[in-house]
Every structure is written in structure tokens, then in C-alpha cells.
Short mmCIF file of C-alpha atoms and ligand atoms in Angstrom, two decimals:
data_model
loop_
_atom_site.label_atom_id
_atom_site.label_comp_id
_atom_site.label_asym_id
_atom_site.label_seq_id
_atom_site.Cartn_x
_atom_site.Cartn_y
_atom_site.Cartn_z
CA UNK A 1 202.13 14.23 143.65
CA UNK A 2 201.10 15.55 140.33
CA UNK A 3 197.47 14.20 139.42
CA UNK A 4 195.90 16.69 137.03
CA UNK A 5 196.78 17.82 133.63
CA UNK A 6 195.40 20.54 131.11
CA UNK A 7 195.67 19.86 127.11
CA UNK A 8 194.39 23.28 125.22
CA UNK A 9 193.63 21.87 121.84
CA UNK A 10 192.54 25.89 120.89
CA UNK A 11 194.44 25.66 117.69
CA UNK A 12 193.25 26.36 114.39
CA UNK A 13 195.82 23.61 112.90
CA UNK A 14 196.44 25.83 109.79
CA UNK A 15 200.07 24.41 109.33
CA UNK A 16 197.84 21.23 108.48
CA UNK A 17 195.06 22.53 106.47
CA UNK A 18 193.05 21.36 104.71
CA UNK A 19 192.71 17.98 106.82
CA UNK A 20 192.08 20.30 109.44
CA UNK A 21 189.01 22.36 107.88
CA UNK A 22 187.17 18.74 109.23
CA UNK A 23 189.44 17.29 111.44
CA UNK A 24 190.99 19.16 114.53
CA UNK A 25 194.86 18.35 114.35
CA UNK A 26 194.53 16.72 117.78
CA UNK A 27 193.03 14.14 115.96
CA UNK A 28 195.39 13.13 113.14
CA UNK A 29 196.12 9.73 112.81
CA UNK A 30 199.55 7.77 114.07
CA UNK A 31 198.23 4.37 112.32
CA UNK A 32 195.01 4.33 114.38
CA UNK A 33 195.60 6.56 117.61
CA UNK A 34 194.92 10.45 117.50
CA UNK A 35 198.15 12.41 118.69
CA UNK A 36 195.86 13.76 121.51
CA UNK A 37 195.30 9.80 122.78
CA UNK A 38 198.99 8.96 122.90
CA UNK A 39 199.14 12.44 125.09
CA UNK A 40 196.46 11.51 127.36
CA UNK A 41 198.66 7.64 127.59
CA UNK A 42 201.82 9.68 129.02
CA UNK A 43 200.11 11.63 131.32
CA UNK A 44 198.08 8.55 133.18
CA UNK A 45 201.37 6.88 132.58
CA UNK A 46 203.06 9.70 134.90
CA UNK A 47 200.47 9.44 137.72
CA UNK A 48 198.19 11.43 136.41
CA UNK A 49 193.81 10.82 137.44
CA UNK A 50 191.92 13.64 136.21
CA UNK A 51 192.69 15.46 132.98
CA UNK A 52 190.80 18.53 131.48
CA UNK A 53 190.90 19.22 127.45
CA UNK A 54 190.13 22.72 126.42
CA UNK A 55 188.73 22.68 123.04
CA UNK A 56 187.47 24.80 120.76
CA UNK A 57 184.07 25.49 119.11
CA UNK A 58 184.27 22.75 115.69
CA UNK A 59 186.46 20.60 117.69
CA UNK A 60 183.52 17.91 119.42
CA UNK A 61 184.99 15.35 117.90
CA UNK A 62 187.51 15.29 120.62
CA UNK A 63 185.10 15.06 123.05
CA UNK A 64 183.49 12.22 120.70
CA UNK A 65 186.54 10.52 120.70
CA UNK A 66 187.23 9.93 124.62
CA UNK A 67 183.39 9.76 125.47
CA UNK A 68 182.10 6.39 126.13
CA UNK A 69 179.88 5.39 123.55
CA UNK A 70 177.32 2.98 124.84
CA UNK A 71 174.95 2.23 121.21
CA UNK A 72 178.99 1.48 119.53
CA UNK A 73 179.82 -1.07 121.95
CA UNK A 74 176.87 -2.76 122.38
CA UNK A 75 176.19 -3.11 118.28
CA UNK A 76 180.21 -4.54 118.61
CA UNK A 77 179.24 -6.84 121.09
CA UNK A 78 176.24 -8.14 119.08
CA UNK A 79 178.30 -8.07 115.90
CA UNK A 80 180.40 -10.48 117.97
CA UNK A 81 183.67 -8.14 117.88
CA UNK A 82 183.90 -8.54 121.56
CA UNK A 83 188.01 -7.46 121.42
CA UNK A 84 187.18 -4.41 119.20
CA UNK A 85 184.46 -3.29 122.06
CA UNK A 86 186.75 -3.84 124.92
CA UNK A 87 189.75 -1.41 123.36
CA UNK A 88 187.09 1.37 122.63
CA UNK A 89 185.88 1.11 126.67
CA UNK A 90 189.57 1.31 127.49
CA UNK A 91 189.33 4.70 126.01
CA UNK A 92 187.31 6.12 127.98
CA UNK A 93 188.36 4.28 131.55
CA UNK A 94 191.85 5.16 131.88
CA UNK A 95 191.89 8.54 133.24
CA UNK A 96 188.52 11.18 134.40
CA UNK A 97 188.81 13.31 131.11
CA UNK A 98 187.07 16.30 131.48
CA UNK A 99 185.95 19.48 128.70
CA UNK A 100 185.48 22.43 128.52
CA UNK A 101 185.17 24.82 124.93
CA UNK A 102 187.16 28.37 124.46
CA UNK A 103 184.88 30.04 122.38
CA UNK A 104 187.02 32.57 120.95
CA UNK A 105 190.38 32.26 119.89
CA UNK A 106 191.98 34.22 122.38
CA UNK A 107 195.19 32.24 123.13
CA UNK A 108 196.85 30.04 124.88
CA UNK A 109 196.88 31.69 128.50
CA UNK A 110 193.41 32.07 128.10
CA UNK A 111 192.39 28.58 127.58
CA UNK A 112 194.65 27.36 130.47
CA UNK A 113 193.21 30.09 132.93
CA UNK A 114 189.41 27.91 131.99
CA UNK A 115 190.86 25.33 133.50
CA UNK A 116 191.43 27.49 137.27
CA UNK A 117 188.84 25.21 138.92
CA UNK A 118 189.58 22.53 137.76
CA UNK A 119 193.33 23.22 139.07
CA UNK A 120 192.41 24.04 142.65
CA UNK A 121 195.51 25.36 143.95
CA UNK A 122 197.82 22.44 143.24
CA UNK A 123 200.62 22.49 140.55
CA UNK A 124 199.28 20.47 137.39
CA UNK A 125 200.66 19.35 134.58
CA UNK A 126 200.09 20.74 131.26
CA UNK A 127 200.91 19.45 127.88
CA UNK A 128 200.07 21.29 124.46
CA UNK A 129 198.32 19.49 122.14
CA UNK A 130 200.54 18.83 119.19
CA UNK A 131 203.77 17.92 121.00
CA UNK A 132 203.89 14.10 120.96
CA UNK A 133 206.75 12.54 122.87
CA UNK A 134 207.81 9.00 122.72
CA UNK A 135 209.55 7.80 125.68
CA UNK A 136 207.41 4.75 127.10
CA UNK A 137 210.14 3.89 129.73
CA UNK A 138 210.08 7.32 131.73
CA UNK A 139 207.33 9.66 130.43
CA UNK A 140 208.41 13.23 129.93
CA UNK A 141 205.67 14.64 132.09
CA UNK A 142 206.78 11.89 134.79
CA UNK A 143 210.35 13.35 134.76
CA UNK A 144 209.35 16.66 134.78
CA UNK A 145 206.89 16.11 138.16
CA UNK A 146 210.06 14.69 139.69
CA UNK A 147 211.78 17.54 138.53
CA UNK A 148 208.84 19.50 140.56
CA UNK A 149 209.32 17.56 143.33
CA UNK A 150 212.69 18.71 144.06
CA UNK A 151 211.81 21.96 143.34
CA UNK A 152 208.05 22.89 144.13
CA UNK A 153 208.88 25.52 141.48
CA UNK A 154 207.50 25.59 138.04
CA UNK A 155 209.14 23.19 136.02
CA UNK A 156 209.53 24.01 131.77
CA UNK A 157 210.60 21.05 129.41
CA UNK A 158 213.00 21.50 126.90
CA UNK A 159 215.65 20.35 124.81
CA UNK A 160 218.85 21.02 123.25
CA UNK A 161 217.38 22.14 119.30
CA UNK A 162 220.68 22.84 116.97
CA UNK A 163 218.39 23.48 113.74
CA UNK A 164 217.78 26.68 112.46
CA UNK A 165 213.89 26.31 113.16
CA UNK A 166 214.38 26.90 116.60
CA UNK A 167 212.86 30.19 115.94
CA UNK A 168 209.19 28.44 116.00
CA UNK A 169 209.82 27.93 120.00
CA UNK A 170 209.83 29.74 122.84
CA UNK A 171 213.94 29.69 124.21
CA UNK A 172 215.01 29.78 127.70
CA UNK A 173 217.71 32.02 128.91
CA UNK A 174 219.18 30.22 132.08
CA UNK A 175 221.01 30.70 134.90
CA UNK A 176 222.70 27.95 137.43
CA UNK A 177 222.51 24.54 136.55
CA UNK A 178 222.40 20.81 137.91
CA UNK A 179 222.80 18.27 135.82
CA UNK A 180 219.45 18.62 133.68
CA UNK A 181 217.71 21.03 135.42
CA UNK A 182 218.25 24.83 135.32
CA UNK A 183 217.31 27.44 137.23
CA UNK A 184 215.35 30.05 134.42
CA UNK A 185 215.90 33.55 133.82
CA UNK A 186 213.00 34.17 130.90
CA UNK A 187 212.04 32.70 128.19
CA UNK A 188 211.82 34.37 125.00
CA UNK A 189 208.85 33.46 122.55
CA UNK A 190 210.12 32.77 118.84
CA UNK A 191 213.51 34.58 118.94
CA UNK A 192 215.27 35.37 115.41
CA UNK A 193 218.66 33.55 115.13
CA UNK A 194 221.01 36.02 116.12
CA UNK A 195 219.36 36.68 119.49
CA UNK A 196 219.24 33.55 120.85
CA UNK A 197 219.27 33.03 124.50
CA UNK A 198 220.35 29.13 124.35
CA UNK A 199 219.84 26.11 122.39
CA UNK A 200 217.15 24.89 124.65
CA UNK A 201 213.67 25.19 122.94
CA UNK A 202 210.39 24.66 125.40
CA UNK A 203 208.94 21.20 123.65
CA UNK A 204 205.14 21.40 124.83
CA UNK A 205 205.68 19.74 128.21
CA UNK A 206 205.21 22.22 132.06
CA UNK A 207 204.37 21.54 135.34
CA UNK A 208 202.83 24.53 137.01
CA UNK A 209 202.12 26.01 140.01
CA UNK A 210 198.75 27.55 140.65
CA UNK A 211 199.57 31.31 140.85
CA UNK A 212 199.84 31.15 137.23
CA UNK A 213 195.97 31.61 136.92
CA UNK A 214 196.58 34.62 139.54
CA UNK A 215 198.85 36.35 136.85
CA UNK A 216 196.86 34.97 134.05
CA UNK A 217 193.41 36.96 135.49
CA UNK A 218 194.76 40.15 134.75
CA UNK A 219 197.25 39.64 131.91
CA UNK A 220 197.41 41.91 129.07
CA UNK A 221 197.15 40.82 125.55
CA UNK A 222 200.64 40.40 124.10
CA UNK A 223 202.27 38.84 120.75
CA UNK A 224 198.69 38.35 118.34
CA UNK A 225 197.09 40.03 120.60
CA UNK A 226 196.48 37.15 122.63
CA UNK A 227 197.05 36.20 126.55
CA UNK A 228 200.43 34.35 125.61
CA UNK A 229 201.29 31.11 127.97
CA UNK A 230 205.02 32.19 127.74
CA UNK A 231 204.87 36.14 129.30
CA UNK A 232 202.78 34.51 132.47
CA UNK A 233 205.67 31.93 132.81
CA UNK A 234 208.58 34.94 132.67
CA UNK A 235 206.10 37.08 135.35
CA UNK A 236 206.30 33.73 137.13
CA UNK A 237 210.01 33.18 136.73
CA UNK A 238 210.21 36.97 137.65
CA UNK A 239 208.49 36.19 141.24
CA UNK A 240 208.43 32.85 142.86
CA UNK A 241 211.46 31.36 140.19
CA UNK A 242 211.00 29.14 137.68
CA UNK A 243 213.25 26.21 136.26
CA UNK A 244 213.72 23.88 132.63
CA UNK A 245 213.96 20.84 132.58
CA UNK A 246 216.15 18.93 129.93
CA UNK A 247 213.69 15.67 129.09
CA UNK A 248 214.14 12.64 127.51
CA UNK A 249 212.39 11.58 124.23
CA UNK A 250 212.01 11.95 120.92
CA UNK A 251 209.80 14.55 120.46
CA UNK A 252 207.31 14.91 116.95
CA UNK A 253 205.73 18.11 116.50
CA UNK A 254 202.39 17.21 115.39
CA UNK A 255 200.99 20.10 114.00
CA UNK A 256 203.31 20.20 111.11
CA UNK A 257 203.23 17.80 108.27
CA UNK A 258 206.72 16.17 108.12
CA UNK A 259 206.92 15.81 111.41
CA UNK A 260 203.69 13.83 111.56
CA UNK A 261 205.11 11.82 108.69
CA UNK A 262 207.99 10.97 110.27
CA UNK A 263 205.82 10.18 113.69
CA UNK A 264 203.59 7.25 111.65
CA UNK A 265 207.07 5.92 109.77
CA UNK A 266 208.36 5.69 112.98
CA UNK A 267 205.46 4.29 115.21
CA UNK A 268 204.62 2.03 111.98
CA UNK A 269 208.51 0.85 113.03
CA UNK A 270 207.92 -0.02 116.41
CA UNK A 271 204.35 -1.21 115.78
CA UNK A 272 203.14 -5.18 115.72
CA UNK A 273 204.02 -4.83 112.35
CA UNK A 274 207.05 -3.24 112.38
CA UNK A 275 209.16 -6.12 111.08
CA UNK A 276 207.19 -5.97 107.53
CA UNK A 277 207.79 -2.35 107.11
CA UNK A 278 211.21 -2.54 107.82
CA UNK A 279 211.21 -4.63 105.32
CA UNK A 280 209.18 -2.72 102.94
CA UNK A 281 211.14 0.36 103.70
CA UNK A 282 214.40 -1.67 102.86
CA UNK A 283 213.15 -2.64 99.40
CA UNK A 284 211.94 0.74 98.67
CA UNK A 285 215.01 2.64 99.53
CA UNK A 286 216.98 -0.05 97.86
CA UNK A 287 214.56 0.51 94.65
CA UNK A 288 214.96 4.75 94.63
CA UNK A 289 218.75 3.94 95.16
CA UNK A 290 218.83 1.61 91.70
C1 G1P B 301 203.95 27.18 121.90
C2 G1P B 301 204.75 27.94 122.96
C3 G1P B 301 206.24 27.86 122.66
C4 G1P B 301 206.66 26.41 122.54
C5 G1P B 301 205.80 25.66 121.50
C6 G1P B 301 206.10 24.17 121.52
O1 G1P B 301 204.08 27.85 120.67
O2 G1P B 301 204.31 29.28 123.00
O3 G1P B 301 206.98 28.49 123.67
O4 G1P B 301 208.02 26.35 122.18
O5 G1P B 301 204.40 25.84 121.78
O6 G1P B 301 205.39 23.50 120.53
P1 G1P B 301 203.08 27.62 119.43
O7 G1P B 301 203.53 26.36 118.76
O8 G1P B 301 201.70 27.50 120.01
O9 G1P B 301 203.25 28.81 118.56
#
């Protein structure tokens, strides 16, 4: 069993400034939720108990956000906004959320390997920051741990990604396959169009064995500069094998503005309200179409 996850919120968000000079991009809205709290959701909602954020210096609100705030609930309680009080608590109750800060920028490898004690030397799950997935009846990290368990080999998520912006992604080049699952080859970080591996782009979604922070200890610098998350996965696929995963969901990339736009339209739709702004939708699009 899968029971701890990583979430690197390192990111400078600069696809999202200037909301982002104040507001890490973890924390943009869907109606009242930040992205990061619907992430944390899917992961207790797959099985997971203990979860450990890696931020980055400028981002405490995050910790703000999931830390139990005693003097806020108790001046809720006295205001008599007893419901209000009880859904901040929830917050902070529903998994062990844990923190620690990269203090330089230097990438995404490196903020996971922070999290090497925390690990221990079971696979975890880890899910990037600004990759929200919707899929309430079978979470994607859920379906990827039971991708693990018939594996006990690194599992990637992806998905079939026809657009032309597939060059933002890291693309797997695979090898057999069963149904969903395929065995991987590599993965190559932000390909141009004409040297595409597949159509399957990695969506923000791993589970991973341990002897990634092995590999990650002495890891050169690579694209940026940085310790790069993808070249310790290929020296992973490389030794012990590696698969992807084909997940369910409707994925929202979070750290770019129309797809956060198209996240709230879309949670607004499926909110307690989302019979009104159907509604309201309908009479708008009716009104651009007149
Ligand atoms: C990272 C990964 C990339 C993946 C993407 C998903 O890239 O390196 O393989 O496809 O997340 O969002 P980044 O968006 O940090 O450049």
C-alpha cells in the first residue's frame, strides 16, 4: 500500500504572473479551494496518510493554508459561524501534511530528493503541484498505486495529448503493452513536434520507488541547469524498468491561465450551484450568438 505522497510546489508560477508576485500558483482559486487542496483531496482519497509539500521561500502561505489555526476558529465559534469553523478544521485533519522549504530554485529532482526521509524506502506517490485532475470516482493517483501494485515498478501517468502543445510535456517512448499500462523505454522532456516518441504526455501524476533518491544524490544538473525529475526517471527506467500508466480524468493544467479558466467554468458546473450557471452560461452564449 501506497501511504505517502510528495507535492513540490518550487515553482515560480511565471506563466501566471502577476497574481503570482503575491500568491504562489498552488494557491489559485477554483471558486473557494486552492488547486493544491483539491490535490491533497485525491491523494487521501487514494489511501494516502502522510503527505509532505516542498515549498519554496515566499510561498508560507501554503503552509498557512493547511495549518490549523486555533485564534480563526475560536473567533468563528464566538461569532456563532459554528459550520464555517468546522470546514476550516477539516482542513487540517484529513491527512498528516508535512513542510519542508527549497531554498534555491534548483529544480524539480532536487526538491523531491528533500523529501528522502520522509520517503523511507517505500514507493510514494508524487503529484506536481499544478496538475489538477478531476476524477472523484477512481482517483488518478489511486489507479496508478494499483498500477504499482501489479508491478512494484515505477509507475508514470499519462495520457493520449493530440494537440500541438504536447511539446510543454515530458513524452514517453514505450515498449510492450497491456491494456493501459506500458512497459517504458525513456521519456523525453519537451520534445519538438517532429521527434515525437508517442502521443502520451506525463500529466503530473508518479508513483515511485525509493532508489530514485539514490540516483537523485549524485545527479548532474541537466536542461536549466537544474536536477530534472525526468533524467532520474529514464536512469530509473534504464535499471530496475519503469512503466506509464494511461489514467482516467480530465486533467487542468493549473499553472496556465486558460486552463485554470476552464477548471472554475467547469467546477462552477458541477458545483451546488451549478444549475444557475448553466443557466447563466446558456443566456450568455445565446446573447454573443444574437
Ligand atoms: C513537468 C515534467 C514534465 C511533465 C509536466 C506535467 O514539467 O518535467 O515531464 O510533462 O511537468 O505538467 P514542467 O511543467 O515543470 O516544465
Amino acid at each position: 500500500m501506497i501511504s505517502k505522497a510528495v507535492i513540490p510546489c518550487g515553482g515560480m508560477g511565471t506563466r501566471f504572473l502577476p497574481i503570482t508576485k503575491a500568491l504562489p500558483k498552488e494557491l489559485l482559486p477554483i471558486i473557494d479551494k486552492p488547486c493544491l487542496a483539491y490535490i491533497a483531496d485525491e491523494l487521501v482519497d487514494s489511501g494516502i496518510s502522510e503527505i509532505m509539500i516542498i515549498t519554496a521561500p515566499g510561498k508560507t502561505a501554503i503552509e498557512k493554508y493547511f495549518k490549523f489555526d486555533a485564534e480563526l476558529e475560536d473567533t468563528l465559534m464566538k461569532a456563532g459561524k459554528i459550520k464555517e469553523a468546522e470546514s476550516l478544521r477539516k482542513i487540517s485533519q484529513r491527512a498528516e501534511i508535512s513542510f519542508v522549504c527549497q531554498m534555491e530554485p534548483k529544480g524539480g529532482g532536487d526538491a523531491i530528493y528533500l523529501a528522502r526521509d520522509f520517503v523511507g524506502k517505500n514507493a510514494f506517490a508524487l503529484a506536481l503541484g499544478d496538475d489538477l485532475v478531476y476524477s472523484p470516482d477512481n482517483p488518478a493517483t489511486r489507479q496508478l498505486a494499483e498500477a504499482y501494485e501489479r508491478t512494484h515498478k515505477t509507475i508514470i501517468g499519462v495520457q493520449e495529448w493530440l494537440t500541438d502543445d504536447i511539446v510543454n510535456y515530458g513524452v514517453a517512448d514505450i515498449d510492450s503493452s497491456d491494456g493501459r499500462l506500458h512497459k517504458c523505454k525513456i521519456i523525453k522532456e519537451k520534445p519538438p513536434l517532429n521527434e515525437l516518441p508517442s502521443r502520451l504526455a506525463c500529466l503530473g501524476r508518479y508513483i515511485i520507488t525509493s532508489d530514485i533518491f539514490d540516483i537523485l544524490r549524485t545527479q548532474k544538473p541537466g536542461r536549466n541547469n537544474e536536477i530534472q525529475l525526468t533524467d532520474a526517471l529514464n536512469s530509473l527506467c534504464l535499471t530496475e524498468g519503469a512503466y506509464v500508466y494511461e489514467f482516467e480524468g480530465r486533467r487542468y493544467d493549473m499553472g496556465d491561465k486558460f486552463g485554470a479558466l476552464t477548471a472554475n467554468v467547469e467546477f462552477g458546473l458541477r458545483s451546488e450551484f451549478g444549475a444557475r450557471f448553466k443557466d447563466y452560461l446558456s443566456d450568455l452564449i445565446k446573447s454573443l450568438k444574437e
